[in-house]
Amino acid sequence: MNLEQPVPLLVAGEWRLGQGERYDSLYPADGKPVASLNAASLDDVQAAIEHAQRVFESGVWSRRKPHERALVLYRVAERIRACAEHLAQLQRLDNGKPITETRALVASAAGTFQFFAAACETLEETITPSRGDYLSMSVYEPMGVVAAITPWNSPIASEAQKLAPALAAGNSIVLKPSEITPLLALELARLCEEAGVPRGVIAVLPGEGRTIGDAIVRHPLVRRVAFTGGTVAGRHIARVAADKMMSVSLELGGKSPTMVFADADLDHAVNGVLYGIFSSSGESCIAGSRLFVERSIYDDCLARLAAGAERLRIGDPADENTQMGPLITAAHRANVERYVAMGLEDGGRLRTGGARPDGAGDGFFYRPTIIEGLANDQRLCREEVFGPVLAALPFETESDLIAQANDSIYALAAGIWTRDFKRAWRVGRAVQAGTVWINTYKQFSVSTPFGGWRDSGLGREKGRLGILPYMEQKGMYWGTNEAPIPWAD
Ligand code: NAD
């Protein structure tokens, strides 16, 4: 990708400049432009979707045999691995994450393509128990044009999570990455083409959500939207989907509880809690942003957490020792600062952080912040901050803990730290969340379905069956009776 020139989009089988407004994509670590590009226009959306539909109907991808599609997806995984360092550095510039994190996301994207290649060529259609004179079967068909809409916080991994199963299923895909982080989606589409995905199967249309994203979602030819982002946008998309009778998956926000019991291995718990909230600068849907600590160890645990937070290395994302990079934009940091001020107004006490680090320059850095003294029903404990801000609360009993942990509109993830495996099982089953980590946090495997309950989303991504939401299921009956149906005799 040549960042010296305006970056082309992939529209209707052509790499060309978007027809929308020119804008700069900034490096969050210094606020300077990394790339310049034109956003997609509404005409680009129309052209891309119509073209994607024609390519779908041509059968050039949709009618390829599963093992042939799988071979291409294996090659995509290889191409990603071959360009891993380039992709990791590009993502660092696009998003400002530390390089160690972007390398891990690139590796995960390769793993996702490999996994869905295997899922594609091993997916079985079934012969169902017949209840009459016929052979009955259940088979799967690709849907047509599907849309993938992704946020800015984990580019390439989010895109791979949608692109790989959508391609495996034989669809055409219109991908709308966040306008803030457009580069990785474009680069991934280029690698897919190099690996053998036919031109025109994928379109990449960065642009504003409320205009370009909305036009994609509403387009009559789009038969499914796989969305990752905030709950407000997700709810809007669900309403449009209801009108169109369109399938959606929604991976949305969170306010995940982490629970530390008095018998926990505190070294593990402290590290896990810090990692759970402050890695990715807290810009993570599954950030463990509400911490409940059993009263008898609360003071000790908080002292260790505050000391640990103060030792975290914030700074240059290119430095392999950096643990926390900047936040994504100046506007987002201002929003995080508003949340911290609000927590303090509501009676919270700052345990550590609450400010920009010294020497942050023009980068959008913010210190890891711990606030205590709030109740679970106050705003900082209810709303998603999406930044490095931890609200810490003591708890007295297991039942009170579970009630508080579940008292949230969100239900995406939860963490439990205890040595008592029976309690871990009890609490793990009682807590309402799409993912529960026990004595660990923020570990991911493409083989394990992921998604949220309630306002955290609808549907699941990943897992061996993660290809199925991108396919329509069809029952087929083959008559075996020698005599006609006894109707017109
Ligand atoms: P966002 O909702 O503002 O935007 C996400 C994407 O949707 C972007 O591409 C945006 O342009 C687009 N969009 C926005 N409004 C739209 C609309 N009306 N119609 C169609 N598209 C629209 O979210 P964000 O600020 O980019 O990302 C942060 C949010 O994403 C947080 O709430 C976070 O929890 C959530 N998230 C969830 C997961 C998950 O897997 N559950 C993962 C990562 C991020």
Short mmCIF file of C-alpha atoms and ligand atoms in Angstrom, two decimals:
data_model
loop_
_atom_site.label_atom_id
_atom_site.label_comp_id
_atom_site.label_asym_id
_atom_site.label_seq_id
_atom_site.Cartn_x
_atom_site.Cartn_y
_atom_site.Cartn_z
CA MET A 1 0.00 0.00 0.00
CA ASN A 2 1.48 3.30 -1.09
CA LEU A 3 0.72 5.81 1.67
CA GLU A 4 2.33 8.66 -0.30
CA GLN A 5 -0.65 8.73 -2.65
CA PRO A 6 -4.39 8.93 -1.85
CA VAL A 7 -5.38 5.35 -1.02
CA PRO A 8 -7.81 3.72 -3.47
CA LEU A 9 -10.90 1.82 -2.36
CA LEU A 10 -12.17 -1.44 -3.83
CA VAL A 11 -15.43 -0.56 -5.60
CA ALA A 12 -17.25 -2.76 -8.10
CA GLY A 13 -14.18 -4.82 -8.92
CA GLU A 14 -11.91 -1.80 -9.37
CA TRP A 15 -9.23 -0.25 -7.20
CA ARG A 16 -10.08 3.43 -7.52
CA LEU A 17 -10.47 6.54 -5.45
CA GLY A 18 -13.71 6.84 -3.56
CA GLN A 19 -16.10 9.52 -4.74
CA GLY A 20 -16.75 10.86 -1.25
CA GLU A 21 -14.86 13.54 0.64
CA ARG A 22 -11.08 13.46 0.96
CA TYR A 23 -9.88 13.01 4.53
CA ASP A 24 -6.72 12.11 6.43
CA SER A 25 -6.36 9.06 8.59
CA LEU A 26 -4.25 10.08 11.63
CA TYR A 27 -1.63 8.26 13.69
CA PRO A 28 -3.09 8.45 17.21
CA ALA A 29 0.40 8.51 18.77
CA ASP A 30 1.24 11.92 17.30
CA GLY A 31 -1.94 13.16 15.64
CA LYS A 32 -0.20 13.38 12.25
CA PRO A 33 -1.68 12.10 8.96
CA VAL A 34 -0.70 8.57 7.98
CA ALA A 35 -2.74 8.31 4.82
CA SER A 36 -5.17 10.31 2.83
CA LEU A 37 -8.19 8.82 1.09
CA ASN A 38 -11.56 9.65 -0.32
CA ALA A 39 -14.44 8.06 1.53
CA ALA A 40 -16.97 6.02 -0.43
CA SER A 41 -19.97 7.93 -1.80
CA LEU A 42 -23.58 6.77 -2.04
CA ASP A 43 -22.97 6.12 -5.75
CA ASP A 44 -20.01 3.93 -4.82
CA VAL A 45 -22.28 1.95 -2.49
CA GLN A 46 -24.84 1.43 -5.22
CA ALA A 47 -22.22 0.43 -7.81
CA ALA A 48 -20.40 -1.91 -5.41
CA ILE A 49 -23.50 -3.76 -4.26
CA GLU A 50 -24.95 -4.20 -7.75
CA HIS A 51 -21.60 -5.47 -8.98
CA ALA A 52 -21.24 -7.82 -6.00
CA GLN A 53 -24.68 -9.24 -6.81
CA ARG A 54 -23.76 -9.80 -10.48
CA VAL A 55 -20.56 -11.56 -9.44
CA PHE A 56 -22.54 -13.68 -7.00
CA GLU A 57 -25.00 -14.67 -9.73
CA SER A 58 -22.17 -15.48 -12.15
CA GLY A 59 -21.22 -18.36 -9.84
CA VAL A 60 -17.51 -17.61 -10.16
CA TRP A 61 -17.21 -17.90 -6.36
CA SER A 62 -20.64 -18.90 -5.12
CA ARG A 63 -20.78 -22.13 -7.13
CA ARG A 64 -17.19 -23.21 -6.55
CA LYS A 65 -16.94 -26.45 -4.68
CA PRO A 66 -16.29 -26.03 -0.95
CA HIS A 67 -12.83 -27.63 -1.13
CA GLU A 68 -11.89 -25.18 -3.90
CA ARG A 69 -13.02 -22.20 -1.84
CA ALA A 70 -11.21 -23.65 1.15
CA LEU A 71 -7.97 -23.83 -0.80
CA VAL A 72 -8.21 -20.11 -1.53
CA LEU A 73 -8.89 -19.34 2.14
CA TYR A 74 -5.85 -21.38 3.20
CA ARG A 75 -3.85 -19.27 0.76
CA VAL A 76 -5.25 -16.08 2.31
CA ALA A 77 -3.97 -17.31 5.70
CA GLU A 78 -0.56 -17.94 4.11
CA ARG A 79 -0.52 -14.49 2.46
CA ILE A 80 -1.35 -12.84 5.80
CA ARG A 81 1.48 -14.72 7.49
CA ALA A 82 3.88 -13.83 4.70
CA CYS A 83 3.08 -10.11 5.12
CA ALA A 84 2.60 -10.24 8.89
CA GLU A 85 5.11 -7.58 9.88
CA HIS A 86 3.90 -5.17 7.20
CA LEU A 87 0.29 -5.65 8.34
CA ALA A 88 1.21 -5.24 12.02
CA GLN A 89 3.08 -2.00 11.33
CA LEU A 90 0.24 -0.70 9.14
CA GLN A 91 -2.26 -1.43 11.86
CA ARG A 92 -0.08 0.29 14.43
CA LEU A 93 -0.21 3.42 12.25
CA ASP A 94 -3.91 3.06 11.52
CA ASN A 95 -4.98 2.48 15.10
CA GLY A 96 -2.09 3.32 17.46
CA LYS A 97 -2.06 -0.05 19.24
CA PRO A 98 1.31 -1.26 20.53
CA ILE A 99 3.17 -3.36 17.99
CA THR A 100 3.08 -6.49 20.15
CA GLU A 101 -0.71 -6.29 20.11
CA THR A 102 -1.02 -5.65 16.38
CA ARG A 103 1.25 -8.65 15.69
CA ALA A 104 -1.07 -10.82 17.75
CA LEU A 105 -4.12 -9.52 15.88
CA VAL A 106 -2.52 -10.26 12.52
CA ALA A 107 -1.69 -13.80 13.67
CA SER A 108 -5.28 -14.21 14.81
CA ALA A 109 -6.59 -13.05 11.42
CA ALA A 110 -4.47 -15.70 9.68
CA GLY A 111 -5.76 -18.31 12.12
CA THR A 112 -9.34 -17.26 11.40
CA PHE A 113 -8.94 -17.81 7.65
CA GLN A 114 -7.29 -21.18 8.25
CA PHE A 115 -10.06 -22.23 10.61
CA PHE A 116 -12.89 -21.25 8.26
CA ALA A 117 -11.11 -22.91 5.35
CA ALA A 118 -11.32 -26.13 7.37
CA ALA A 119 -14.93 -25.42 8.36
CA CYS A 120 -15.79 -24.80 4.70
CA GLU A 121 -14.47 -28.07 3.35
CA THR A 122 -15.73 -30.19 6.22
CA LEU A 123 -19.25 -28.74 6.58
CA GLU A 124 -21.73 -31.58 6.32
CA GLU A 125 -25.24 -31.45 4.95
CA THR A 126 -27.57 -33.98 6.47
CA ILE A 127 -30.02 -36.67 5.45
CA THR A 128 -32.83 -36.29 7.96
CA PRO A 129 -35.05 -39.11 9.28
CA SER A 130 -37.76 -39.50 6.69
CA ARG A 131 -41.42 -39.63 7.83
CA GLY A 132 -42.93 -40.63 4.49
CA ASP A 133 -42.15 -41.92 1.02
CA TYR A 134 -39.35 -39.53 0.36
CA LEU A 135 -35.73 -38.96 1.17
CA SER A 136 -35.39 -35.75 3.17
CA MET A 137 -32.27 -33.65 3.46
CA SER A 138 -31.08 -30.40 4.87
CA VAL A 139 -28.59 -28.41 2.77
CA TYR A 140 -27.03 -24.96 2.85
CA GLU A 141 -26.86 -22.25 0.20
CA PRO A 142 -24.88 -19.00 0.14
CA MET A 143 -27.02 -15.93 0.76
CA GLY A 144 -25.90 -13.48 -1.92
CA VAL A 145 -24.44 -10.12 -0.96
CA VAL A 146 -23.65 -9.81 2.72
CA ALA A 147 -22.35 -6.73 4.48
CA ALA A 148 -19.72 -6.58 7.19
CA ILE A 149 -19.47 -3.42 9.26
CA THR A 150 -16.55 -3.11 11.67
CA PRO A 151 -15.32 -0.69 14.35
CA TRP A 152 -11.91 0.90 14.77
CA ASN A 153 -10.65 -0.95 17.82
CA SER A 154 -9.31 -4.24 16.40
CA PRO A 155 -8.94 -3.89 12.66
CA ILE A 156 -7.95 -6.99 10.68
CA ALA A 157 -9.12 -9.34 13.45
CA SER A 158 -12.71 -7.98 13.29
CA GLU A 159 -12.64 -7.95 9.52
CA ALA A 160 -11.26 -11.50 9.28
CA GLN A 161 -13.93 -12.71 11.69
CA LYS A 162 -16.61 -11.71 9.18
CA LEU A 163 -14.83 -12.00 5.85
CA ALA A 164 -13.56 -15.56 6.37
CA PRO A 165 -16.93 -17.24 7.13
CA ALA A 166 -18.75 -15.06 4.58
CA LEU A 167 -16.29 -16.11 1.85
CA ALA A 168 -16.27 -19.72 3.02
CA ALA A 169 -20.04 -19.74 2.57
CA GLY A 170 -19.73 -18.52 -1.04
CA ASN A 171 -21.14 -15.02 -0.66
CA SER A 172 -20.10 -11.68 -2.11
CA ILE A 173 -19.12 -9.23 0.61
CA VAL A 174 -19.38 -5.49 1.03
CA LEU A 175 -17.05 -4.54 3.85
CA LYS A 176 -17.39 -1.18 5.56
CA PRO A 177 -14.56 -0.65 8.00
CA SER A 178 -14.61 2.25 10.40
CA GLU A 179 -13.77 5.46 8.58
CA ILE A 180 -11.16 6.02 11.33
CA THR A 181 -9.19 2.84 10.55
CA PRO A 182 -9.72 2.04 6.86
CA LEU A 183 -6.29 0.70 5.88
CA LEU A 184 -6.27 -2.90 7.13
CA ALA A 185 -9.58 -3.80 5.51
CA LEU A 186 -8.27 -2.55 2.17
CA GLU A 187 -5.01 -4.44 2.60
CA LEU A 188 -6.82 -7.62 3.61
CA ALA A 189 -9.02 -7.43 0.50
CA ARG A 190 -5.89 -7.07 -1.64
CA LEU A 191 -4.42 -10.22 -0.03
CA CYS A 192 -7.67 -12.08 -0.65
CA GLU A 193 -7.47 -11.18 -4.33
CA GLU A 194 -3.82 -12.24 -4.50
CA ALA A 195 -4.81 -15.56 -2.92
CA GLY A 196 -7.43 -16.17 -5.62
CA VAL A 197 -10.73 -14.66 -4.46
CA PRO A 198 -12.16 -13.46 -7.79
CA ARG A 199 -12.23 -9.73 -8.38
CA GLY A 200 -15.59 -8.21 -7.49
CA VAL A 201 -16.47 -10.73 -4.77
CA ILE A 202 -15.23 -8.23 -2.16
CA ALA A 203 -15.85 -4.49 -2.02
CA VAL A 204 -14.32 -2.25 0.65
CA LEU A 205 -16.11 1.02 1.30
CA PRO A 206 -14.79 3.11 4.18
CA GLY A 207 -17.14 5.95 5.02
CA GLU A 208 -19.28 7.42 7.71
CA GLY A 209 -21.63 5.03 9.48
CA ARG A 210 -24.76 7.16 9.42
CA THR A 211 -24.59 7.69 5.65
CA ILE A 212 -22.51 5.00 3.96
CA GLY A 213 -23.07 2.32 6.60
CA ASP A 214 -26.78 3.05 6.67
CA ALA A 215 -27.08 2.94 2.85
CA ILE A 216 -25.38 -0.46 2.82
CA VAL A 217 -27.66 -1.82 5.53
CA ARG A 218 -30.80 -0.56 3.78
CA HIS A 219 -29.85 -1.73 0.30
CA PRO A 220 -32.41 -4.30 -0.91
CA LEU A 221 -29.73 -6.59 -2.36
CA VAL A 222 -27.92 -6.91 0.97
CA ARG A 223 -29.23 -10.09 2.63
CA ARG A 224 -27.28 -10.07 5.87
CA VAL A 225 -25.35 -7.61 8.00
CA ALA A 226 -22.61 -8.77 10.34
CA PHE A 227 -22.02 -5.81 12.60
CA THR A 228 -19.50 -5.07 15.33
CA GLY A 229 -19.75 -1.72 17.06
CA GLY A 230 -21.70 0.26 19.61
CA THR A 231 -25.15 -0.66 20.91
CA VAL A 232 -26.78 2.52 19.54
CA ALA A 233 -25.77 1.74 15.96
CA GLY A 234 -26.50 -1.96 16.51
CA ARG A 235 -30.05 -1.28 17.62
CA HIS A 236 -30.61 0.95 14.59
CA ILE A 237 -29.36 -1.79 12.27
CA ALA A 238 -31.61 -4.35 13.97
CA ARG A 239 -34.64 -2.12 13.26
CA VAL A 240 -33.75 -1.78 9.59
CA ALA A 241 -33.13 -5.54 9.43
CA ALA A 242 -36.58 -6.19 10.88
CA ASP A 243 -38.19 -4.18 8.08
CA LYS A 244 -36.19 -6.02 5.43
CA MET A 245 -36.53 -9.44 7.09
CA MET A 246 -32.78 -9.62 6.91
CA SER A 247 -30.46 -11.71 9.04
CA VAL A 248 -28.11 -9.79 11.36
CA SER A 249 -25.44 -10.54 13.87
CA LEU A 250 -24.63 -7.80 16.35
CA GLU A 251 -21.45 -7.77 18.41
CA LEU A 252 -21.97 -4.75 20.67
CA GLY A 253 -20.74 -3.01 23.79
CA GLY A 254 -19.99 -4.25 27.28
CA LYS A 255 -19.47 -3.34 30.93
CA SER A 256 -17.93 -6.60 32.00
CA PRO A 257 -17.56 -7.54 35.68
CA THR A 258 -14.38 -9.06 37.04
CA MET A 259 -14.77 -10.76 40.41
CA VAL A 260 -11.89 -11.40 42.78
CA PHE A 261 -12.56 -13.71 45.76
CA ALA A 262 -10.49 -13.67 48.93
CA ASP A 263 -8.99 -17.09 48.16
CA ALA A 264 -7.71 -16.07 44.71
CA ASP A 265 -4.07 -16.24 43.79
CA LEU A 266 -3.62 -12.49 44.06
CA ASP A 267 -0.55 -12.29 41.80
CA HIS A 268 -2.54 -13.88 39.01
CA ALA A 269 -5.66 -11.85 39.76
CA VAL A 270 -3.87 -8.49 39.85
CA ASN A 271 -2.10 -9.16 36.56
CA GLY A 272 -5.28 -10.46 34.98
CA VAL A 273 -7.40 -7.53 36.12
CA LEU A 274 -4.83 -4.99 34.88
CA TYR A 275 -4.54 -6.78 31.56
CA GLY A 276 -8.31 -7.14 31.29
CA ILE A 277 -8.97 -3.42 31.58
CA PHE A 278 -5.82 -1.64 30.44
CA SER A 279 -4.59 -3.67 27.46
CA SER A 280 -5.71 -2.01 24.22
CA SER A 281 -5.98 1.14 26.40
CA GLY A 282 -9.35 -0.21 27.53
CA GLU A 283 -10.71 0.20 23.99
CA SER A 284 -12.05 -3.30 24.00
CA CYS A 285 -15.63 -4.52 24.06
CA ILE A 286 -14.69 -7.17 26.62
CA ALA A 287 -12.65 -4.85 28.86
CA GLY A 288 -13.18 -5.87 32.49
CA SER A 289 -14.29 -2.38 33.46
CA ARG A 290 -16.27 -3.20 36.66
CA LEU A 291 -14.19 -4.81 39.37
CA PHE A 292 -15.74 -6.51 42.40
CA VAL A 293 -13.29 -7.51 45.16
CA GLU A 294 -14.24 -9.45 48.30
CA ARG A 295 -14.20 -7.01 51.21
CA SER A 296 -11.53 -8.82 53.29
CA ILE A 297 -8.86 -8.39 50.57
CA TYR A 298 -10.19 -5.20 49.01
CA ASP A 299 -7.57 -2.79 50.41
CA ASP A 300 -4.65 -5.07 49.65
CA CYS A 301 -5.92 -5.84 46.15
CA LEU A 302 -6.58 -2.18 45.31
CA ALA A 303 -3.17 -1.11 46.57
CA ARG A 304 -1.54 -3.71 44.32
CA LEU A 305 -3.69 -2.76 41.35
CA ALA A 306 -2.92 0.94 41.73
CA ALA A 307 0.81 0.25 42.02
CA GLY A 308 0.62 -2.06 38.98
CA ALA A 309 -1.29 0.51 36.93
CA GLU A 310 1.32 3.13 37.73
CA ARG A 311 4.09 0.82 36.49
CA LEU A 312 2.45 0.19 33.11
CA ARG A 313 4.56 1.43 30.23
CA ILE A 314 2.59 3.96 28.20
CA GLY A 315 4.10 5.41 25.08
CA ASP A 316 5.42 4.79 21.61
CA PRO A 317 3.39 1.99 19.98
CA ALA A 318 6.42 1.06 17.87
CA ASP A 319 8.42 0.17 20.99
CA GLU A 320 8.11 -3.53 21.82
CA ASN A 321 8.13 -2.74 25.54
CA THR A 322 5.10 -0.47 25.36
CA GLN A 323 2.02 -1.88 27.06
CA MET A 324 -0.46 0.95 26.43
CA GLY A 325 -0.64 3.15 23.37
CA PRO A 326 -2.81 6.20 22.82
CA LEU A 327 -6.58 6.34 22.54
CA ILE A 328 -7.97 6.38 19.03
CA THR A 329 -8.82 10.09 18.56
CA ALA A 330 -8.71 13.38 20.45
CA ALA A 331 -12.53 13.35 20.54
CA HIS A 332 -12.62 9.88 22.08
CA ARG A 333 -10.07 10.87 24.73
CA ALA A 334 -12.22 13.93 25.54
CA ASN A 335 -15.14 11.54 26.01
CA VAL A 336 -13.12 9.34 28.37
CA GLU A 337 -12.14 12.46 30.31
CA ARG A 338 -15.81 13.42 30.58
CA TYR A 339 -16.58 9.98 32.05
CA VAL A 340 -13.83 10.32 34.64
CA ALA A 341 -15.10 13.79 35.62
CA MET A 342 -18.62 12.37 35.85
CA GLY A 343 -17.46 9.52 38.11
CA LEU A 344 -15.79 12.01 40.42
CA GLU A 345 -18.85 14.31 40.41
CA ASP A 346 -20.94 11.29 41.43
CA GLY A 347 -18.74 10.82 44.51
CA GLY A 348 -16.04 8.52 43.15
CA ARG A 349 -12.46 8.75 44.44
CA LEU A 350 -9.51 8.62 42.12
CA ARG A 351 -7.16 5.83 43.18
CA THR A 352 -4.73 6.42 40.32
CA GLY A 353 -4.63 8.04 36.87
CA GLY A 354 -7.33 10.49 35.87
CA ALA A 355 -5.01 12.54 33.66
CA ARG A 356 -2.92 12.56 30.52
CA PRO A 357 0.61 11.26 31.04
CA ASP A 358 3.50 13.72 31.11
CA GLY A 359 5.16 14.17 27.74
CA ALA A 360 2.15 12.88 25.76
CA GLY A 361 2.83 15.53 23.10
CA ASP A 362 0.16 15.61 20.42
CA GLY A 363 -0.73 11.95 20.88
CA PHE A 364 -4.09 10.98 22.38
CA PHE A 365 -2.67 9.26 25.48
CA TYR A 366 -4.46 8.80 28.80
CA ARG A 367 -3.23 7.22 32.01
CA PRO A 368 -4.68 3.99 33.37
CA THR A 369 -7.29 5.13 35.83
CA ILE A 370 -8.92 3.45 38.82
CA ILE A 371 -11.94 4.99 40.53
CA GLU A 372 -13.51 3.63 43.71
CA GLY A 373 -16.30 4.68 46.04
CA LEU A 374 -19.10 4.39 43.48
CA ALA A 375 -22.14 2.13 43.65
CA ASN A 376 -22.98 -0.31 40.87
CA ASP A 377 -26.01 1.75 39.83
CA GLN A 378 -24.04 4.93 39.22
CA ARG A 379 -23.26 6.12 35.72
CA LEU A 380 -19.60 5.10 35.55
CA CYS A 381 -20.58 1.56 36.48
CA ARG A 382 -23.43 1.42 33.99
CA GLU A 383 -22.15 3.03 30.82
CA GLU A 384 -19.42 1.79 28.54
CA VAL A 385 -16.43 4.17 28.70
CA PHE A 386 -14.35 2.25 26.15
CA GLY A 387 -11.15 3.58 27.68
CA PRO A 388 -8.63 2.78 30.44
CA VAL A 389 -10.98 3.41 33.34
CA LEU A 390 -11.69 0.82 36.01
CA ALA A 391 -14.48 1.20 38.57
CA ALA A 392 -13.65 -0.82 41.71
CA LEU A 393 -16.25 -1.96 44.26
CA PRO A 394 -16.03 -4.22 47.33
CA PHE A 395 -18.54 -7.07 47.75
CA GLU A 396 -19.71 -8.98 50.83
CA THR A 397 -21.41 -12.20 49.75
CA GLU A 398 -21.55 -14.41 46.68
CA SER A 399 -25.27 -13.83 46.14
CA ASP A 400 -24.90 -10.07 46.43
CA LEU A 401 -21.97 -10.25 44.00
CA ILE A 402 -23.93 -12.19 41.39
CA ALA A 403 -26.88 -9.82 41.67
CA GLN A 404 -24.61 -6.82 41.10
CA ALA A 405 -22.61 -8.44 38.33
CA ASN A 406 -25.82 -9.25 36.45
CA ASP A 407 -27.36 -5.84 37.09
CA SER A 408 -26.30 -4.26 33.81
CA ILE A 409 -27.87 -3.75 30.42
CA TYR A 410 -24.72 -5.38 29.04
CA ALA A 411 -23.79 -9.04 29.30
CA LEU A 412 -20.75 -9.63 27.12
CA ALA A 413 -18.04 -11.11 29.34
CA ALA A 414 -17.05 -11.76 32.94
CA GLY A 415 -13.96 -12.80 34.88
CA ILE A 416 -13.75 -14.91 38.05
CA TRP A 417 -10.64 -15.24 40.23
CA THR A 418 -10.82 -17.95 42.89
CA ARG A 419 -9.01 -21.17 43.85
CA ASP A 420 -12.31 -22.84 44.74
CA PHE A 421 -13.36 -24.74 41.62
CA LYS A 422 -16.88 -25.43 42.90
CA ARG A 423 -17.46 -21.74 43.45
CA ALA A 424 -15.95 -20.94 40.05
CA TRP A 425 -18.46 -23.34 38.50
CA ARG A 426 -21.42 -21.93 40.48
CA VAL A 427 -20.59 -18.30 39.78
CA GLY A 428 -19.56 -19.03 36.21
CA ARG A 429 -22.97 -20.59 35.52
CA ALA A 430 -24.90 -17.89 37.38
CA VAL A 431 -23.29 -14.89 35.75
CA GLN A 432 -25.04 -13.72 32.61
CA ALA A 433 -22.44 -13.21 29.91
CA GLY A 434 -21.50 -14.50 26.48
CA THR A 435 -18.00 -15.42 27.69
CA VAL A 436 -16.76 -16.26 31.19
CA TRP A 437 -13.05 -16.45 32.01
CA ILE A 438 -11.99 -18.33 35.15
CA ASN A 439 -8.53 -17.49 36.50
CA THR A 440 -7.67 -15.86 33.22
CA TYR A 441 -9.04 -13.01 31.11
CA LYS A 442 -9.28 -11.82 27.50
CA GLN A 443 -8.10 -15.10 25.99
CA PHE A 444 -9.57 -15.93 22.60
CA SER A 445 -9.85 -18.89 20.36
CA VAL A 446 -11.56 -18.87 16.97
CA SER A 447 -12.88 -22.33 17.82
CA THR A 448 -15.09 -20.96 20.64
CA PRO A 449 -18.29 -19.09 19.72
CA PHE A 450 -18.31 -15.47 20.87
CA GLY A 451 -21.09 -12.95 21.35
CA GLY A 452 -23.19 -11.08 23.86
CA TRP A 453 -26.49 -11.31 25.68
CA ARG A 454 -28.97 -8.45 26.05
CA ASP A 455 -27.60 -5.07 24.90
CA SER A 456 -24.25 -6.69 24.17
CA GLY A 457 -25.60 -8.26 21.02
CA LEU A 458 -27.37 -10.93 19.04
CA GLY A 459 -25.92 -14.04 17.46
CA ARG A 460 -22.49 -15.59 17.69
CA GLU A 461 -19.32 -15.39 15.63
CA LYS A 462 -16.51 -17.94 15.40
CA GLY A 463 -16.74 -21.65 16.20
CA ARG A 464 -16.98 -24.49 13.70
CA LEU A 465 -20.59 -23.61 12.97
CA GLY A 466 -19.80 -19.90 12.57
CA ILE A 467 -20.13 -20.36 8.81
CA LEU A 468 -23.86 -21.22 9.08
CA PRO A 469 -25.22 -17.71 9.79
CA TYR A 470 -23.81 -16.76 6.38
CA MET A 471 -25.87 -19.46 4.66
CA GLU A 472 -29.53 -20.15 4.12
CA GLN A 473 -30.71 -23.56 5.20
CA LYS A 474 -32.89 -25.48 2.78
CA GLY A 475 -34.91 -28.66 3.23
CA MET A 476 -35.08 -30.97 0.18
CA TYR A 477 -37.47 -33.89 -0.31
CA TRP A 478 -36.94 -36.56 -2.98
CA GLY A 479 -40.06 -38.61 -3.63
CA THR A 480 -39.48 -42.38 -3.58
CA ASN A 481 -43.07 -43.60 -3.86
CA GLU A 482 -43.92 -45.73 -6.91
CA ALA A 483 -47.54 -44.48 -6.84
CA PRO A 484 -48.68 -40.84 -7.30
CA ILE A 485 -49.75 -38.79 -4.28
CA PRO A 486 -53.39 -39.96 -3.83
CA TRP A 487 -55.05 -36.70 -4.75
CA ALA A 488 -56.42 -36.53 -8.31
CA ASP A 489 -57.52 -40.15 -8.76
P1 NAD B 1 -19.76 2.54 16.24
O1 NAD B 1 -21.02 1.85 16.53
O2 NAD B 1 -19.74 4.02 16.27
O3 NAD B 1 -19.24 2.16 14.78
C1 NAD B 1 -19.00 0.83 14.38
C2 NAD B 1 -19.11 0.73 12.88
O4 NAD B 1 -20.47 0.98 12.52
C3 NAD B 1 -18.29 1.78 12.12
O5 NAD B 1 -17.85 1.23 10.90
C4 NAD B 1 -19.32 2.88 11.87
O6 NAD B 1 -18.97 3.71 10.78
C5 NAD B 1 -20.57 2.06 11.61
N1 NAD B 1 -21.84 2.72 11.89
C6 NAD B 1 -22.12 3.64 12.84
N2 NAD B 1 -23.42 3.99 12.78
C7 NAD B 1 -23.99 3.27 11.79
C8 NAD B 1 -25.31 3.18 11.25
N3 NAD B 1 -26.30 3.94 11.71
N4 NAD B 1 -25.53 2.32 10.25
C9 NAD B 1 -24.53 1.54 9.77
N5 NAD B 1 -23.26 1.60 10.22
C10 NAD B 1 -22.99 2.44 11.23
O7 NAD B 1 -18.65 1.93 17.18
P2 NAD B 1 -17.13 2.32 17.30
O8 NAD B 1 -17.01 3.59 18.08
O9 NAD B 1 -16.46 2.24 15.95
O10 NAD B 1 -16.58 1.08 18.15
C11 NAD B 1 -16.70 1.00 19.52
C12 NAD B 1 -17.89 0.13 19.92
O11 NAD B 1 -17.76 -1.15 19.33
C13 NAD B 1 -17.93 -0.11 21.42
O12 NAD B 1 -19.25 0.02 21.87
C14 NAD B 1 -17.46 -1.55 21.55
O13 NAD B 1 -17.91 -2.20 22.70
C15 NAD B 1 -18.02 -2.16 20.31
N6 NAD B 1 -17.30 -3.38 20.00
C16 NAD B 1 -17.92 -4.59 20.20
C17 NAD B 1 -17.24 -5.78 19.96
C18 NAD B 1 -17.89 -7.11 20.17
O14 NAD B 1 -17.40 -8.09 19.62
N7 NAD B 1 -18.94 -7.22 20.96
C19 NAD B 1 -15.93 -5.74 19.47
C20 NAD B 1 -15.33 -4.51 19.27
C21 NAD B 1 -16.03 -3.33 19.53
#
